[in-house]
Coordinates of C-alpha atoms in Angstrom, one line a residue:
Chain A
M679 CA 42.5 -0.1 -0.3
S680 CA 43.9 -3.6 -0.3
Q681 CA 41.0 -5.4 1.3
P682 CA 38.0 -6.4 -0.8
P683 CA 34.9 -4.2 -0.6
L684 CA 32.2 -5.3 1.8
V685 CA 29.7 -5.0 -0.9
E686 CA 29.9 -4.5 -4.6
M687 CA 26.9 -3.8 -6.8
I688 CA 27.8 -4.3 -10.4
G689 CA 25.7 -3.1 -13.4
I690 CA 22.4 -3.3 -11.4
E691 CA 19.3 -2.7 -13.6
K692 CA 15.6 -2.5 -12.6
H693 CA 12.8 -1.6 -14.9
F694 CA 9.1 -1.4 -14.4
G695 CA 7.5 -1.7 -17.8
G696 CA 9.3 0.8 -19.9
V697 CA 10.6 2.9 -17.0
R698 CA 14.2 2.3 -16.1
A699 CA 14.2 2.9 -12.3
V700 CA 17.8 1.8 -11.9
D701 CA 19.9 2.0 -15.1
H702 CA 23.2 0.1 -15.0
V703 CA 24.4 1.3 -11.7
S704 CA 27.5 0.1 -10.0
L705 CA 28.5 0.9 -6.4
D706 CA 30.9 -0.4 -3.8
L707 CA 31.3 0.0 -0.1
F708 CA 34.4 -0.7 2.1
P709 CA 34.5 -1.5 5.9
G710 CA 34.4 1.6 8.1
E711 CA 33.1 3.8 5.2
V712 CA 30.1 6.0 5.1
V713 CA 28.9 6.5 1.5
G714 CA 26.1 9.1 0.9
V715 CA 23.5 8.2 -1.7
L716 CA 21.8 11.3 -3.0
G717 CA 19.3 12.2 -5.6
H718 CA 15.9 13.6 -6.3
N719 CA 12.9 11.7 -5.1
G720 CA 12.4 9.2 -7.9
A721 CA 16.0 9.2 -8.9
G722 CA 16.2 5.5 -8.1
K723 CA 18.2 5.5 -4.9
S724 CA 15.5 3.9 -2.8
C725 CA 15.1 1.2 -5.5
L726 CA 18.8 0.6 -5.5
M727 CA 18.8 0.3 -1.6
R728 CA 15.8 -2.0 -1.8
I729 CA 17.6 -4.3 -4.1
L730 CA 20.6 -4.4 -1.8
A731 CA 18.3 -5.1 1.1
G732 CA 16.7 -8.1 -0.7
A733 CA 13.2 -6.4 -0.8
M734 CA 13.4 -6.1 -4.6
I735 CA 14.9 -8.4 -7.2
P736 CA 17.0 -6.7 -10.0
N737 CA 16.4 -7.5 -13.7
A738 CA 20.2 -7.6 -14.3
G739 CA 23.5 -7.1 -12.5
E740 CA 25.4 -8.8 -9.8
I741 CA 25.9 -8.3 -6.0
R742 CA 29.0 -9.4 -4.4
V743 CA 29.5 -9.6 -0.6
N744 CA 33.2 -9.9 0.4
G745 CA 34.0 -10.7 -3.1
S746 CA 31.7 -13.6 -3.6
P747 CA 28.5 -13.3 -5.7
V748 CA 25.2 -13.6 -3.9
S749 CA 21.6 -13.4 -4.9
F750 CA 18.9 -12.2 -2.6
A751 CA 15.5 -13.7 -3.1
D752 CA 14.0 -12.0 0.1
P753 CA 15.1 -9.7 2.9
N754 CA 16.1 -12.7 5.0
D755 CA 18.9 -13.5 2.5
A756 CA 20.3 -10.0 2.8
R757 CA 20.2 -10.1 6.5
E758 CA 22.0 -13.4 6.6
A759 CA 24.7 -11.7 4.6
G760 CA 25.0 -9.1 7.4
I761 CA 23.1 -6.4 5.4
E762 CA 20.6 -4.5 7.6
T763 CA 18.3 -1.7 6.6
I764 CA 16.6 1.1 8.4
Y765 CA 13.7 2.1 6.2
Q766 CA 12.4 5.5 5.9
T767 CA 8.9 4.2 6.8
L768 CA 10.7 2.4 9.8
A769 CA 8.8 -0.8 8.8
L770 CA 7.3 -1.4 12.3
A771 CA 4.2 -3.5 13.0
D772 CA 2.1 -0.9 14.9
H773 CA 0.1 -3.4 17.0
L774 CA 3.2 -5.1 18.4
D775 CA 5.4 -4.0 21.3
A776 CA 9.0 -3.0 21.0
P777 CA 10.7 -6.4 21.6
S778 CA 8.3 -8.2 19.2
N779 CA 9.3 -5.6 16.5
L780 CA 13.0 -5.8 17.3
F781 CA 13.0 -9.5 16.9
L782 CA 10.4 -9.8 14.2
G783 CA 11.5 -12.5 11.8
R784 CA 14.3 -13.5 14.1
E785 CA 12.4 -14.4 17.3
L786 CA 14.3 -15.9 20.1
K787 CA 12.8 -19.2 21.2
T788 CA 13.0 -21.5 24.2
R789 CA 14.1 -25.0 23.9
L790 CA 10.6 -26.1 23.3
G791 CA 10.3 -23.8 20.4
N792 CA 8.0 -21.3 22.2
L793 CA 8.6 -17.6 21.9
D794 CA 11.0 -16.5 24.6
D795 CA 9.4 -13.2 25.4
A796 CA 11.2 -12.7 28.7
R797 CA 14.6 -12.9 27.0
M798 CA 13.5 -10.8 24.1
L799 CA 12.3 -8.2 26.5
A800 CA 15.6 -8.2 28.4
E801 CA 17.7 -8.0 25.3
S802 CA 15.5 -5.2 23.9
R803 CA 15.9 -3.3 27.2
K804 CA 19.7 -3.5 26.8
V805 CA 20.0 -2.4 23.3
L806 CA 17.4 0.3 23.5
A807 CA 18.9 1.7 26.7
R808 CA 22.2 2.2 24.8
L809 CA 20.3 4.4 22.3
N810 CA 17.8 6.1 24.5
P811 CA 18.2 5.8 28.3
N812 CA 14.6 7.1 28.8
F813 CA 12.9 4.3 26.9
K814 CA 10.9 2.5 29.5
N815 CA 7.5 1.7 28.1
L816 CA 8.7 -1.3 26.1
Q817 CA 5.6 -3.3 26.3
D818 CA 3.3 -0.8 24.8
P819 CA 2.3 -1.3 21.1
V820 CA 4.6 0.8 19.1
S821 CA 1.7 2.8 17.6
S822 CA 1.5 4.6 21.0
L823 CA 5.2 5.6 21.0
S824 CA 6.7 8.9 19.8
G825 CA 8.4 9.3 16.5
G826 CA 11.7 9.4 18.2
Q827 CA 11.1 6.2 20.1
R828 CA 9.8 4.4 16.9
Q829 CA 13.0 5.5 15.2
V830 CA 15.1 4.1 18.0
I831 CA 13.4 0.7 17.7
A832 CA 14.1 0.7 13.9
I833 CA 17.7 1.5 14.5
A834 CA 18.1 -0.9 17.4
R835 CA 16.7 -3.6 15.1
A836 CA 19.4 -2.9 12.5
I837 CA 22.4 -2.9 14.9
Y838 CA 21.5 -5.6 17.4
F839 CA 22.3 -8.4 15.1
D840 CA 25.7 -9.2 13.5
T841 CA 25.6 -6.3 11.1
R842 CA 28.4 -5.6 8.5
V843 CA 26.6 -3.3 6.1
L844 CA 24.0 -0.8 7.2
I845 CA 21.6 0.9 4.8
M846 CA 20.0 4.1 6.3
D847 CA 17.1 5.5 4.3
E848 CA 16.7 9.0 5.6
P849 CA 17.3 8.0 9.2
T850 CA 16.9 11.6 10.5
A851 CA 13.9 12.7 8.5
A852 CA 11.5 12.4 11.4
L853 CA 13.9 13.5 14.2
G854 CA 14.5 16.7 16.1
P855 CA 17.9 18.3 16.3
S856 CA 19.2 16.4 19.4
E857 CA 18.0 13.1 18.1
T858 CA 19.6 13.8 14.8
A859 CA 22.8 14.4 16.8
M860 CA 22.4 11.1 18.5
V861 CA 22.1 9.4 15.1
A862 CA 25.2 11.1 13.9
N863 CA 27.2 9.9 16.8
L864 CA 25.9 6.4 16.3
I865 CA 27.1 6.5 12.7
R866 CA 30.5 7.5 13.7
Q867 CA 30.6 4.8 16.4
L868 CA 29.5 2.0 14.0
Q869 CA 31.9 3.3 11.4
S870 CA 34.8 2.9 13.9
E871 CA 33.6 -0.7 14.5
G872 CA 34.3 -1.3 10.8
I873 CA 30.6 -1.4 9.7
G874 CA 30.0 0.0 6.1
I875 CA 27.2 2.5 6.0
L876 CA 25.1 3.6 3.0
L877 CA 23.4 6.9 4.0
V878 CA 20.4 8.0 1.9
S879 CA 19.8 11.5 2.8
H880 CA 18.5 14.9 1.5
D881 CA 20.3 16.8 4.2
M882 CA 23.4 18.1 2.6
H883 CA 24.8 19.2 5.9
D884 CA 24.6 15.7 7.3
V885 CA 26.1 14.2 4.2
F886 CA 29.1 16.5 4.2
D887 CA 29.5 16.0 7.9
L888 CA 29.4 12.2 8.0
C889 CA 30.2 10.7 4.6
D890 CA 33.6 9.7 3.1
R891 CA 32.2 9.5 -0.4
V892 CA 29.0 10.5 -2.1
V893 CA 27.3 8.9 -5.1
V894 CA 24.6 10.8 -6.9
M895 CA 21.7 9.3 -8.9
N896 CA 19.7 11.1 -11.5
K897 CA 16.9 9.4 -13.4
G898 CA 18.0 6.0 -12.6
R899 CA 21.6 6.6 -13.6
L900 CA 24.7 7.1 -11.5
V901 CA 25.9 10.5 -12.4
G902 CA 28.6 11.0 -10.0
A903 CA 30.8 9.2 -7.5
H904 CA 33.2 11.4 -5.6
R905 CA 35.3 11.5 -2.4
I906 CA 33.7 14.1 -0.3
D907 CA 36.7 16.5 -0.4
E908 CA 36.6 16.5 -4.2
V909 CA 33.3 18.3 -4.3
T910 CA 31.4 21.2 -2.7
K911 CA 27.8 21.3 -1.8
D912 CA 27.1 23.3 -5.0
D913 CA 28.8 20.6 -7.1
V914 CA 26.6 18.0 -5.5
L915 CA 23.5 20.0 -6.0
S916 CA 24.3 20.4 -9.6
L917 CA 24.7 16.7 -9.9
I918 CA 21.4 16.1 -8.2
V919 CA 19.5 18.7 -10.2
K920 CA 21.1 18.7 -13.7
G921 CA 22.8 15.3 -13.5
E922 CA 26.2 16.8 -14.3
L923 CA 29.0 18.8 -12.6
P924 CA 29.4 22.4 -13.3
A925 CA 31.2 23.0 -16.6
D926 CA 34.4 24.4 -15.0
W927 CA 34.8 21.7 -12.4
T928 CA 38.0 20.2 -11.3
A929 CA 38.6 18.1 -8.2
R930 CA 38.4 20.7 -5.4
N931 CA 41.1 19.0 -3.2
L932 CA 43.6 19.2 -6.2
E933 CA 42.5 22.9 -6.7
A934 CA 43.3 23.7 -3.1
A935 CA 46.7 22.1 -3.3
Q936 CA 47.7 24.1 -6.2
Chain B
M972 CA 18.8 10.9 23.5
S973 CA 19.4 14.2 25.2
D974 CA 17.3 16.0 27.8
A975 CA 15.7 18.4 25.3
T976 CA 13.5 15.6 23.9
K977 CA 12.5 14.1 27.1
P978 CA 9.4 16.0 27.9
A979 CA 8.1 15.8 24.4
D980 CA 8.6 12.0 24.4
R981 CA 6.8 11.6 27.7
R982 CA 4.0 13.7 26.7
A983 CA 3.4 11.9 23.5
A984 CA 3.9 8.5 25.1
T985 CA 2.0 8.5 28.3
P986 CA -1.6 9.5 27.5
L987 CA -1.8 7.1 24.6
A988 CA 0.2 4.3 26.4
A989 CA -2.2 4.5 29.2
L990 CA -5.2 4.4 26.8
M991 CA -4.2 1.6 24.4
P992 CA -4.2 -1.5 26.7
D993 CA -7.2 0.0 28.5
A994 CA -9.2 0.3 25.3
A995 CA -8.7 -3.4 24.6
K996 CA -9.5 -4.3 28.1
I997 CA -12.6 -2.1 28.1
H998 CA -13.7 -3.8 24.9
R999 CA -13.3 -7.2 26.5
L1000 CA -15.0 -6.1 29.7
S1001 CA -18.0 -4.7 27.8
A1002 CA -18.3 -8.0 25.9
V1003 CA -18.4 -10.0 29.1
L1004 CA -20.8 -7.5 30.6
T1005 CA -23.0 -7.9 27.6
L1006 CA -22.9 -11.7 28.0
L1007 CA -23.9 -11.5 31.6
L1008 CA -26.7 -9.1 30.9
L1009 CA -28.0 -11.4 28.2
V1010 CA -27.9 -14.3 30.6
A1011 CA -29.7 -12.2 33.3
G1012 CA -32.3 -10.9 30.9
F1013 CA -33.2 -14.2 29.4
S1014 CA -33.3 -15.9 32.8
L1015 CA -36.0 -13.4 33.8
A1016 CA -37.8 -13.9 30.5
S1017 CA -37.9 -17.6 30.6
Q1018 CA -37.8 -20.1 33.5
A1019 CA -36.3 -22.8 31.3
F1020 CA -33.4 -20.7 30.2
F1021 CA -31.3 -20.8 33.3
S1022 CA -31.0 -24.6 33.7
V1023 CA -28.2 -27.1 33.5
N1024 CA -29.8 -28.7 30.6
N1025 CA -30.3 -25.5 28.6
G1026 CA -26.7 -24.5 29.5
L1027 CA -25.4 -27.6 27.9
T1028 CA -27.6 -27.1 25.0
I1029 CA -26.1 -23.7 24.5
L1030 CA -22.6 -25.2 24.8
L1031 CA -23.5 -27.7 22.1
Q1032 CA -25.0 -25.0 19.8
T1033 CA -22.2 -22.6 20.3
S1034 CA -19.4 -25.1 19.6
V1035 CA -19.9 -25.0 15.8
I1036 CA -19.9 -21.1 15.7
G1037 CA -16.9 -21.2 18.1
L1038 CA -14.9 -23.6 15.9
L1039 CA -15.6 -21.5 12.8
G1040 CA -14.9 -18.3 14.7
I1041 CA -11.5 -19.4 15.9
G1042 CA -10.3 -20.1 12.3
M1043 CA -12.0 -16.8 11.2
T1044 CA -10.1 -15.0 13.9
M1045 CA -6.8 -16.1 12.6
V1046 CA -7.7 -15.0 9.0
I1047 CA -9.1 -11.7 10.3
I1048 CA -5.9 -11.0 12.3
T1049 CA -3.9 -11.3 9.1
G1050 CA -6.1 -8.6 7.6
G1051 CA -8.2 -11.1 5.5
I1052 CA -11.6 -12.5 5.7
D1053 CA -13.0 -16.1 4.9
L1054 CA -16.5 -16.1 3.6
S1055 CA -16.3 -19.7 2.6
V1056 CA -16.4 -21.4 6.0
G1057 CA -20.2 -22.2 5.9
S1058 CA -19.9 -23.8 2.5
V1059 CA -16.6 -25.6 3.3
L1060 CA -18.4 -27.0 6.5
A1061 CA -21.1 -28.5 4.3
L1062 CA -18.6 -30.0 1.8
S1063 CA -16.5 -31.5 4.5
G1064 CA -19.5 -33.1 6.2
V1065 CA -20.6 -34.5 2.9
G1066 CA -17.2 -35.8 2.1
T1067 CA -17.0 -37.6 5.5
A1068 CA -20.5 -39.1 5.0
M1069 CA -19.6 -40.3 1.5
A1070 CA -16.4 -41.9 2.8
I1071 CA -18.4 -43.7 5.4
K1072 CA -20.9 -44.9 2.8
A1073 CA -17.9 -46.1 0.8
G1074 CA -17.0 -48.3 3.8
L1075 CA -14.4 -46.2 5.5
P1076 CA -14.4 -46.4 9.4
V1077 CA -15.6 -43.3 11.1
A1078 CA -12.3 -41.9 12.4
P1079 CA -10.4 -41.9 9.1
A1080 CA -13.6 -40.6 7.3
M1081 CA -13.7 -37.7 9.8
A1082 CA -10.0 -37.0 9.3
L1083 CA -10.7 -37.0 5.5
G1084 CA -13.4 -34.4 6.1
V1085 CA -11.0 -32.2 8.0
L1086 CA -8.5 -32.6 5.2
I1087 CA -11.1 -31.6 2.6
G1088 CA -11.6 -28.4 4.7
A1089 CA -7.9 -27.8 4.9
G1090 CA -7.6 -28.2 1.1
C1091 CA -10.3 -25.7 0.5
G1092 CA -8.5 -23.3 2.8
A1093 CA -5.3 -24.0 1.0
V1094 CA -6.9 -23.1 -2.3
N1095 CA -8.2 -19.9 -0.6
G1096 CA -4.8 -19.0 0.6
L1097 CA -3.1 -19.6 -2.7
V1098 CA -5.7 -17.6 -4.7
V1099 CA -5.1 -14.7 -2.2
T1100 CA -1.3 -14.9 -2.1
R1101 CA -0.3 -16.1 -5.6
M1102 CA -3.1 -14.6 -7.8
K1103 CA -3.2 -11.5 -5.6
I1104 CA -7.0 -11.6 -5.5
P1105 CA -8.6 -9.8 -2.6
P1106 CA -9.7 -12.2 0.2
F1107 CA -13.3 -11.1 0.0
V1108 CA -13.6 -12.2 -3.7
A1109 CA -11.4 -15.2 -3.4
T1110 CA -13.3 -16.7 -0.5
L1111 CA -16.6 -15.6 -2.0
G1112 CA -15.7 -17.7 -5.0
M1113 CA -14.8 -20.7 -2.8
M1114 CA -18.1 -20.2 -1.0
L1115 CA -20.0 -20.7 -4.2
M1116 CA -17.7 -23.5 -5.5
A1117 CA -17.7 -25.5 -2.2
R1118 CA -21.4 -25.2 -1.8
G1119 CA -22.0 -26.2 -5.5
L1120 CA -19.7 -29.2 -5.2
A1121 CA -21.5 -30.4 -2.0
L1122 CA -24.9 -30.2 -3.8
Q1123 CA -23.6 -31.7 -7.0
L1124 CA -21.9 -34.7 -5.2
T1125 CA -25.1 -35.5 -3.3
G1126 CA -27.7 -34.5 -5.9
A1127 CA -28.8 -32.0 -3.2
A1128 CA -30.2 -35.0 -1.1
P1129 CA -29.1 -35.6 2.4
I1130 CA -27.1 -38.6 3.2
S1131 CA -28.5 -40.5 6.2
Q1132 CA -28.2 -43.8 8.0
L1133 CA -24.6 -43.2 8.8
G1134 CA -24.6 -45.5 11.8
E1135 CA -24.4 -44.8 15.5
A1136 CA -20.6 -44.4 15.6
F1137 CA -20.9 -41.3 13.3
G1138 CA -23.3 -39.7 15.7
R1139 CA -21.0 -40.1 18.7
L1140 CA -18.9 -37.0 18.3
G1141 CA -21.9 -34.7 18.1
N1142 CA -24.2 -36.4 20.5
G1143 CA -22.0 -38.1 23.1
A1144 CA -21.0 -36.5 26.4
L1145 CA -18.4 -36.9 29.1
F1146 CA -19.4 -37.7 32.7
R1147 CA -22.9 -38.6 31.6
M1148 CA -24.6 -40.2 34.6
V1149 CA -27.6 -42.4 34.2
E1150 CA -29.2 -44.2 37.0
M1151 CA -31.5 -47.2 36.5
Q1152 CA -34.7 -46.6 38.4
S1153 CA -36.6 -49.3 40.3
N1154 CA -39.4 -49.2 37.6
G1155 CA -36.8 -50.2 34.9
F1156 CA -36.6 -46.8 33.2
P1157 CA -33.3 -45.0 33.1
K1158 CA -33.0 -41.6 34.8
V1159 CA -30.4 -39.0 33.7
I1160 CA -28.8 -37.5 36.7
F1161 CA -26.3 -35.3 34.9
P1162 CA -26.5 -35.1 31.0
G1163 CA -22.7 -34.8 30.8
I1164 CA -20.5 -32.4 29.1
P1165 CA -21.1 -32.6 25.3
Y1166 CA -18.0 -33.8 23.3
P1167 CA -18.3 -30.8 21.0
A1168 CA -17.9 -28.4 23.9
I1169 CA -14.8 -30.4 25.0
L1170 CA -13.5 -30.3 21.5
L1171 CA -14.1 -26.5 21.3
L1172 CA -12.2 -26.0 24.5
L1173 CA -9.2 -28.0 23.3
V1174 CA -9.1 -26.2 19.9
A1175 CA -9.5 -22.8 21.6
M1176 CA -6.6 -23.6 24.0
G1177 CA -4.5 -24.8 21.1
A1178 CA -5.2 -21.8 18.9
A1179 CA -4.5 -19.4 21.8
Y1180 CA -1.2 -21.1 22.5
M1181 CA -0.3 -20.9 18.8
L1182 CA -1.2 -17.2 18.5
R1183 CA 0.5 -16.1 21.7
R1184 CA 3.4 -18.4 22.2
R1185 CA 4.5 -19.6 18.8
R1186 CA 6.4 -17.8 16.1
I1187 CA 3.7 -18.4 13.4
G1188 CA 1.2 -16.6 15.7
R1189 CA 3.5 -13.6 16.2
H1190 CA 3.9 -13.5 12.4
I1191 CA 0.1 -13.6 11.9
Y1192 CA -0.3 -10.5 14.0
A1193 CA 2.7 -8.8 12.3
T1194 CA 1.3 -9.5 8.9
G1195 CA -2.1 -8.1 9.7
S1196 CA -0.6 -5.1 11.5
N1197 CA 1.7 -4.0 8.7
E1198 CA 2.2 -6.4 5.8
E1199 CA 5.0 -4.5 4.1
A1200 CA 6.9 -4.0 7.4
A1201 CA 6.5 -7.8 8.2
R1202 CA 7.8 -8.6 4.7
L1203 CA 10.8 -6.3 5.1
S1204 CA 11.5 -7.8 8.6
G1205 CA 11.8 -11.2 7.0
V1206 CA 8.4 -12.6 7.8
R1207 CA 7.3 -14.9 5.1
V1208 CA 4.0 -13.1 4.6
D1209 CA 2.5 -15.4 2.0
Q1210 CA 3.3 -18.5 4.0
T1211 CA 1.8 -16.9 7.1
K1212 CA -1.5 -16.0 5.2
L1213 CA -1.7 -19.5 3.7
Y1214 CA -1.4 -21.0 7.1
A1215 CA -4.2 -18.9 8.5
Y1216 CA -6.5 -19.9 5.6
V1217 CA -5.6 -23.6 5.9
M1218 CA -6.4 -23.4 9.6
S1219 CA -9.7 -21.7 8.9
G1220 CA -10.6 -24.3 6.3
A1221 CA -9.6 -27.2 8.5
L1222 CA -11.6 -25.9 11.5
A1223 CA -14.6 -25.4 9.2
G1224 CA -14.1 -29.1 8.2
L1225 CA -14.0 -30.1 11.9
A1226 CA -17.1 -28.0 12.6
G1227 CA -18.8 -29.7 9.6
N1228 CA -18.1 -33.0 11.1
V1229 CA -19.5 -32.0 14.5
L1230 CA -22.6 -30.5 13.0
M1231 CA -23.3 -33.5 10.7
S1232 CA -22.6 -35.9 13.5
R1233 CA -25.1 -34.2 15.7
L1234 CA -27.7 -34.6 13.0
V1235 CA -26.4 -38.1 12.1
T1236 CA -27.1 -36.9 8.6
A1237 CA -25.0 -35.1 6.0
Q1238 CA -26.9 -32.1 4.7
P1239 CA -25.3 -30.4 1.7
S1240 CA -27.4 -27.3 2.3
E1241 CA -26.3 -27.1 6.0
G1242 CA -24.3 -24.1 7.2
V1243 CA -25.7 -21.3 5.0
M1244 CA -24.7 -18.0 6.4
Y1245 CA -22.6 -19.5 9.2
E1246 CA -19.7 -17.4 8.0
L1247 CA -21.5 -14.4 9.1
D1248 CA -22.0 -15.7 12.6
A1249 CA -18.3 -16.6 12.7
I1250 CA -17.3 -13.1 11.6
A1251 CA -19.7 -11.6 14.0
A1252 CA -18.3 -13.7 16.8
A1253 CA -14.7 -12.5 16.0
V1254 CA -15.7 -8.9 15.7
I1255 CA -17.8 -8.9 18.9
G1256 CA -14.8 -10.4 20.6
G1257 CA -12.7 -7.5 19.6
A1258 CA -11.0 -8.6 16.4
S1259 CA -10.4 -5.7 14.0
L1260 CA -11.4 -6.3 10.3
S1261 CA -8.4 -4.0 9.4
G1262 CA -6.1 -6.6 10.8
G1263 CA -3.5 -7.0 13.5
V1264 CA -5.9 -7.2 16.4
G1265 CA -8.0 -10.2 17.8
T1266 CA -7.8 -12.9 20.4
V1267 CA -9.2 -16.4 20.8
S1268 CA -10.7 -15.7 24.1
G1269 CA -12.5 -12.6 22.8
T1270 CA -13.9 -14.7 19.9
M1271 CA -15.1 -17.2 22.4
I1272 CA -17.0 -14.6 24.3
G1273 CA -18.4 -13.4 21.0
A1274 CA -19.5 -16.9 20.0
F1275 CA -21.4 -17.3 23.2
I1276 CA -23.0 -13.9 22.9
I1277 CA -24.5 -15.0 19.5
G1278 CA -25.2 -18.5 20.8
I1279 CA -27.0 -17.2 23.9
L1280 CA -28.8 -14.6 21.9
R1281 CA -30.1 -17.2 19.5
N1282 CA -31.0 -19.6 22.3
G1283 CA -32.6 -17.0 24.5
L1284 CA -34.7 -15.5 21.8
N1285 CA -35.9 -19.0 20.9
M1286 CA -36.8 -19.8 24.5
A1287 CA -38.6 -16.5 24.9
G1288 CA -40.6 -17.4 21.8
V1289 CA -39.3 -14.6 19.6
S1290 CA -39.8 -15.4 15.9
A1291 CA -36.9 -16.3 13.7
F1292 CA -37.4 -13.2 11.7
I1293 CA -37.1 -10.9 14.7
Q1294 CA -34.0 -12.9 15.6
Q1295 CA -32.3 -12.0 12.4
I1296 CA -33.1 -8.3 13.0
V1297 CA -31.6 -8.4 16.5
I1298 CA -28.4 -10.2 15.5
G1299 CA -28.0 -7.9 12.6
A1300 CA -28.1 -4.9 14.9
V1301 CA -25.7 -6.5 17.3
V1302 CA -23.2 -7.1 14.6
I1303 CA -23.4 -3.5 13.4
G1304 CA -23.1 -2.3 16.9
A1305 CA -20.0 -4.4 17.5
V1306 CA -18.3 -3.1 14.3
W1307 CA -19.2 0.4 15.3
I1308 CA -17.6 0.0 18.6
D1309 CA -14.5 -1.3 16.7
Q1310 CA -14.5 1.8 14.6
M1311 CA -14.8 4.1 17.5
R1312 CA -11.8 2.2 19.2
N1313 CA -9.7 2.7 16.0
R1314 CA -10.5 6.4 15.7
R1315 CA -9.1 7.1 19.2

């Protein structure tokens, strides 16, 4: 690949007291690539994603966007660099309606500096209709919406703006099968638009279905980074559970070629 | 989303969606109804209650609680609480009076008083956001410190003889009509709309505009609704909270000036327990102590419920001790309604 990676994380470290949550992890992501980030709960993958999203400040290490070093002091900085995140918790303000949540932190304003609620509603209607044509009750507080609708708002918020890198933290955990399929289609579509996606997931099926590469974390360390055709589900499970590949492992695609 | 999820979505969304705005509306409606019932009840109990003069008196009395309540509402929406407003009110009034005694003209002295209030609010905000101390404790500390400072500065003695100009804000009125009678005595045709009431209306409109139409207002609601979500969405949560506490402090300063001006005396012991009236006004008006919910108009209704309750009980000759019991019960009732609403 001749073009520079969209994002490089180099030697990232984060510790809490004596606990090394992220221990010297490096990771890169190219345009139009989906990279699965796997690991146990507490393996440090969420920490790593939060660092890239600007929600957590690393103790050491460097982040480069398009080859130039950046430092993210808060989520706004990461968003300005085109890095959007869909959090597992969705990060929605329950008492506000869909447009307010979609534009939270990036409100549209009229020339006088007032909130332009009419335009935010119209824009929300457009982007939400693309994801879910049945989404009509836009002006209800999001606490009264279904899990699927809430997820759609969180996704819409991440793709509405000029996104180049998308972090998806278990985007399908709260969804039914058909909604999961919708998210999978969306991922493929974004991928074809040249957006780089980091997909945090526990669902091995999704990962093998959608990802070009997988990286596996175990106890804060990066224990494996492979092209998806190099490994089987069992190999990845072994990485997740034991932190190492099976003893007799060779790259599966080479094996098949022999 | 495919067809399979449609019914599930609709079922989950419609009953709640139909309930949510209604619940807020019902709360507002019940508050207005309470207000009207109080007016009707007190009018029957006392002839003097339902008169223009008494109406204006209520306006005047309520304006202080109203100003405090508006600031309190902003803080409560962020999910915090400000227990210091009563003391800050006293400190600001004392500050203004001392500045006047030092030779400052009235207007800049009052501006100084408001600034002192804003300063106390800023300290509250910084203690809450930087030192990560719960708002209840932080503002409780400020409540003691501001009161102590006001008493220390004055030696616990009221500052009087502040001049007529100082009393104008609290005692003046717009459209006051006085007619000279043939016998040489003036006769008041219409006592006028008291300046404090006009000030309250202006502040309420400004605060409502800020909360509904400005970005900072949206961020105040978002912060109280889900602080972590707001932070992850790029809301500068700490700055938003600081803003709310500064506004609360500044409005307490303004209320202090109104109150001291009405008395034309700066009382360092004035305003004890006013914070509770302000909290009660906000909660009766529908603000939720768990954050994210509250309106200025609701708080105004709440302030008038308390104001009318106080005034009406006085007019009906109910003792001050019984009044406390009644207002305490009303506050518990209002919070109970809030709890019921949240449980739904």
